[in-house]
Amino acid sequence: MHAHADDQGRPLGFKLTGGEVSDYRAAEDLMALPIATPRMLLADKDYDGDIVRDTLLFCGILSAIPPRANRAQPITCNVLRYKDRNRIATRYDKTAKSFLGFMHLAAATLWLPRLFNWP
């Protein structure tokens, strides 16, 4: 699961992919969503590639992507921002449809307080 979120961690769009699909492909799909351009990308080591980093730089997006252990030239990462990305870390649903339904429910719980001025 890949998500496009605002600066408060509220999801704006999702892309559900299989485990064998490259994270590079998901990044391209998320960038193509008709949503405002983000200021920063929080992602795991699978997104650490020169293609993704160059695309982000071209679009004016900061990156918080930890470098892979085997990277020849290590790149610094904002660790505090990176830790915020793991809101839903493990997937227990058996089907993509039920998992996506759960994601929509989780998104609603994050957005409802803002929409209705709840504490």
PDB file of C-alpha atoms in Angstrom:
ATOM      1  CA  MET A   1       0.000   0.000   0.000  1.00  0.00           C
ATOM      2  CA  HIS A   2       1.246   3.429  -0.909  1.00  0.00           C
ATOM      3  CA  ALA A   3      -0.417   6.667   0.200  1.00  0.00           C
ATOM      4  CA  HIS A   4      -0.235  10.321  -0.707  1.00  0.00           C
ATOM      5  CA  ALA A   5      -0.843  12.344   2.489  1.00  0.00           C
ATOM      6  CA  ASP A   6      -0.863  15.954   3.612  1.00  0.00           C
ATOM      7  CA  ASP A   7       1.611  17.431   6.101  1.00  0.00           C
ATOM      8  CA  GLN A   8      -0.544  16.241   9.021  1.00  0.00           C
ATOM      9  CA  GLY A   9      -0.420  12.600   7.881  1.00  0.00           C
ATOM     10  CA  ARG A  10      -4.003  12.609   6.557  1.00  0.00           C
ATOM     11  CA  PRO A  11      -4.310  10.476   3.411  1.00  0.00           C
ATOM     12  CA  LEU A  12      -5.267  12.165   0.149  1.00  0.00           C
ATOM     13  CA  GLY A  13      -4.992   9.138  -2.138  1.00  0.00           C
ATOM     14  CA  PHE A  14      -3.985   5.468  -2.133  1.00  0.00           C
ATOM     15  CA  LYS A  15      -2.309   3.063  -4.502  1.00  0.00           C
ATOM     16  CA  LEU A  16      -2.595  -0.610  -3.620  1.00  0.00           C
ATOM     17  CA  THR A  17      -0.028  -2.839  -5.316  1.00  0.00           C
ATOM     18  CA  GLY A  18       1.073  -6.425  -5.058  1.00  0.00           C
ATOM     19  CA  GLY A  19       4.189  -7.345  -3.148  1.00  0.00           C
ATOM     20  CA  GLU A  20       6.090  -8.035  -6.357  1.00  0.00           C
ATOM     21  CA  VAL A  21       5.462  -4.575  -7.852  1.00  0.00           C
ATOM     22  CA  SER A  22       8.363  -2.137  -7.758  1.00  0.00           C
ATOM     23  CA  ASP A  23       7.979   0.803  -5.400  1.00  0.00           C
ATOM     24  CA  TYR A  24       9.317   2.986  -8.202  1.00  0.00           C
ATOM     25  CA  ARG A  25       6.149   2.236 -10.176  1.00  0.00           C
ATOM     26  CA  ALA A  26       3.934   3.112  -7.226  1.00  0.00           C
ATOM     27  CA  ALA A  27       5.771   6.422  -6.788  1.00  0.00           C
ATOM     28  CA  GLU A  28       5.024   7.310 -10.412  1.00  0.00           C
ATOM     29  CA  ASP A  29       1.339   6.454  -9.940  1.00  0.00           C
ATOM     30  CA  LEU A  30       1.061   8.519  -6.746  1.00  0.00           C
ATOM     31  CA  MET A  31       2.685  11.513  -8.415  1.00  0.00           C
ATOM     32  CA  ALA A  32       0.118  11.225 -11.223  1.00  0.00           C
ATOM     33  CA  LEU A  33      -2.874  11.523  -8.839  1.00  0.00           C
ATOM     34  CA  PRO A  34      -4.826  14.776  -9.348  1.00  0.00           C
ATOM     35  CA  ILE A  35      -3.801  16.083  -5.916  1.00  0.00           C
ATOM     36  CA  ALA A  36      -1.680  19.039  -4.862  1.00  0.00           C
ATOM     37  CA  THR A  37       2.068  18.518  -5.120  1.00  0.00           C
ATOM     38  CA  PRO A  38       3.535  17.554  -1.735  1.00  0.00           C
ATOM     39  CA  ARG A  39       6.420  19.374  -0.086  1.00  0.00           C
ATOM     40  CA  MET A  40       8.078  16.176   1.186  1.00  0.00           C
ATOM     41  CA  LEU A  41       8.074  12.448   0.450  1.00  0.00           C
ATOM     42  CA  LEU A  42       8.351  10.090   3.424  1.00  0.00           C
ATOM     43  CA  ALA A  43       9.247   6.612   2.221  1.00  0.00           C
ATOM     44  CA  ASP A  44      11.199   3.508   3.152  1.00  0.00           C
ATOM     45  CA  LYS A  45      14.480   2.242   1.711  1.00  0.00           C
ATOM     46  CA  ASP A  46      12.742   0.636  -1.274  1.00  0.00           C
ATOM     47  CA  TYR A  47      12.254   4.122  -2.724  1.00  0.00           C
ATOM     48  CA  ASP A  48      15.960   4.925  -2.415  1.00  0.00           C
ATOM     49  CA  GLY A  49      17.001   5.213  -6.016  1.00  0.00           C
ATOM     50  CA  ASP A  50      18.530   7.940  -8.099  1.00  0.00           C
ATOM     51  CA  ILE A  51      15.520   7.951 -10.453  1.00  0.00           C
ATOM     52  CA  VAL A  52      13.049   8.639  -7.635  1.00  0.00           C
ATOM     53  CA  ARG A  53      15.324  11.188  -5.958  1.00  0.00           C
ATOM     54  CA  ASP A  54      15.966  13.009  -9.261  1.00  0.00           C
ATOM     55  CA  THR A  55      12.228  13.115 -10.034  1.00  0.00           C
ATOM     56  CA  LEU A  56      11.507  14.557  -6.587  1.00  0.00           C
ATOM     57  CA  LEU A  57      14.255  17.142  -6.989  1.00  0.00           C
ATOM     58  CA  PHE A  58      12.899  18.126 -10.419  1.00  0.00           C
ATOM     59  CA  CYS A  59       9.394  18.559  -8.933  1.00  0.00           C
ATOM     60  CA  GLY A  60      10.701  20.579  -5.968  1.00  0.00           C
ATOM     61  CA  ILE A  61       9.804  17.910  -3.397  1.00  0.00           C
ATOM     62  CA  LEU A  62      12.035  17.215  -0.394  1.00  0.00           C
ATOM     63  CA  SER A  63      12.724  13.573   0.442  1.00  0.00           C
ATOM     64  CA  ALA A  64      12.906  11.741   3.777  1.00  0.00           C
ATOM     65  CA  ILE A  65      14.122   8.411   2.440  1.00  0.00           C
ATOM     66  CA  PRO A  66      16.745   6.501   4.409  1.00  0.00           C
ATOM     67  CA  PRO A  67      19.593   5.292   2.199  1.00  0.00           C
ATOM     68  CA  ARG A  68      20.072   1.612   1.446  1.00  0.00           C
ATOM     69  CA  ALA A  69      22.958  -0.013   3.308  1.00  0.00           C
ATOM     70  CA  ASN A  70      24.814  -0.741   0.058  1.00  0.00           C
ATOM     71  CA  ARG A  71      24.563   2.802  -1.368  1.00  0.00           C
ATOM     72  CA  ALA A  72      27.991   3.936  -2.573  1.00  0.00           C
ATOM     73  CA  GLN A  73      27.420   7.558  -1.531  1.00  0.00           C
ATOM     74  CA  PRO A  74      25.237   7.699   1.626  1.00  0.00           C
ATOM     75  CA  ILE A  75      22.523  10.352   1.665  1.00  0.00           C
ATOM     76  CA  THR A  76      21.319  11.993   4.881  1.00  0.00           C
ATOM     77  CA  CYS A  77      17.732  11.484   6.003  1.00  0.00           C
ATOM     78  CA  ASN A  78      15.463  13.351   8.446  1.00  0.00           C
ATOM     79  CA  VAL A  79      14.887  10.421  10.830  1.00  0.00           C
ATOM     80  CA  LEU A  80      12.180  12.146  12.901  1.00  0.00           C
ATOM     81  CA  ARG A  81      10.030  12.812   9.826  1.00  0.00           C
ATOM     82  CA  TYR A  82      10.696   9.315   8.517  1.00  0.00           C
ATOM     83  CA  LYS A  83       9.332   7.661  11.685  1.00  0.00           C
ATOM     84  CA  ASP A  84       5.919   9.305  11.107  1.00  0.00           C
ATOM     85  CA  ARG A  85       5.297   7.264   7.960  1.00  0.00           C
ATOM     86  CA  ASN A  86       4.439   3.968   9.686  1.00  0.00           C
ATOM     87  CA  ARG A  87       0.817   4.577  10.707  1.00  0.00           C
ATOM     88  CA  ILE A  88      -0.313   1.179   9.405  1.00  0.00           C
ATOM     89  CA  ALA A  89       2.683  -1.113   9.286  1.00  0.00           C
ATOM     90  CA  THR A  90       1.218  -4.589   8.960  1.00  0.00           C
ATOM     91  CA  ARG A  91      -1.527  -5.853   6.715  1.00  0.00           C
ATOM     92  CA  TYR A  92      -3.732  -8.638   8.107  1.00  0.00           C
ATOM     93  CA  ASP A  93      -6.617  -8.544   5.622  1.00  0.00           C
ATOM     94  CA  LYS A  94      -6.809 -11.444   3.189  1.00  0.00           C
ATOM     95  CA  THR A  95      -8.093  -9.591   0.137  1.00  0.00           C
ATOM     96  CA  ALA A  96      -7.115  -6.331  -1.520  1.00  0.00           C
ATOM     97  CA  LYS A  97     -10.740  -5.154  -1.399  1.00  0.00           C
ATOM     98  CA  SER A  98     -11.041  -5.600   2.382  1.00  0.00           C
ATOM     99  CA  PHE A  99      -7.635  -3.980   2.982  1.00  0.00           C
ATOM    100  CA  LEU A 100      -8.552  -0.993   0.828  1.00  0.00           C
ATOM    101  CA  GLY A 101     -11.854  -0.726   2.717  1.00  0.00           C
ATOM    102  CA  PHE A 102      -9.917  -0.625   5.975  1.00  0.00           C
ATOM    103  CA  MET A 103      -7.660   2.070   4.543  1.00  0.00           C
ATOM    104  CA  HIS A 104     -10.681   4.211   3.655  1.00  0.00           C
ATOM    105  CA  LEU A 105     -12.066   3.737   7.171  1.00  0.00           C
ATOM    106  CA  ALA A 106      -8.709   4.696   8.697  1.00  0.00           C
ATOM    107  CA  ALA A 107      -8.563   7.759   6.426  1.00  0.00           C
ATOM    108  CA  ALA A 108     -12.051   8.810   7.525  1.00  0.00           C
ATOM    109  CA  THR A 109     -11.064   8.650  11.207  1.00  0.00           C
ATOM    110  CA  LEU A 110      -8.121  10.940  10.464  1.00  0.00           C
ATOM    111  CA  TRP A 111     -10.198  13.445   8.469  1.00  0.00           C
ATOM    112  CA  LEU A 112     -13.449  13.610  10.513  1.00  0.00           C
ATOM    113  CA  PRO A 113     -12.089  15.714  13.400  1.00  0.00           C
ATOM    114  CA  ARG A 114     -10.840  18.353  10.961  1.00  0.00           C
ATOM    115  CA  LEU A 115     -14.031  18.445   8.910  1.00  0.00           C
ATOM    116  CA  PHE A 116     -16.332  18.821  11.921  1.00  0.00           C
ATOM    117  CA  ASN A 117     -14.043  20.737  14.319  1.00  0.00           C
ATOM    118  CA  TRP A 118     -13.990  17.918  16.858  1.00  0.00           C
ATOM    119  CA  PRO A 119     -11.292  17.984  19.529  1.00  0.00           C
TER     120      PRO A 119
END
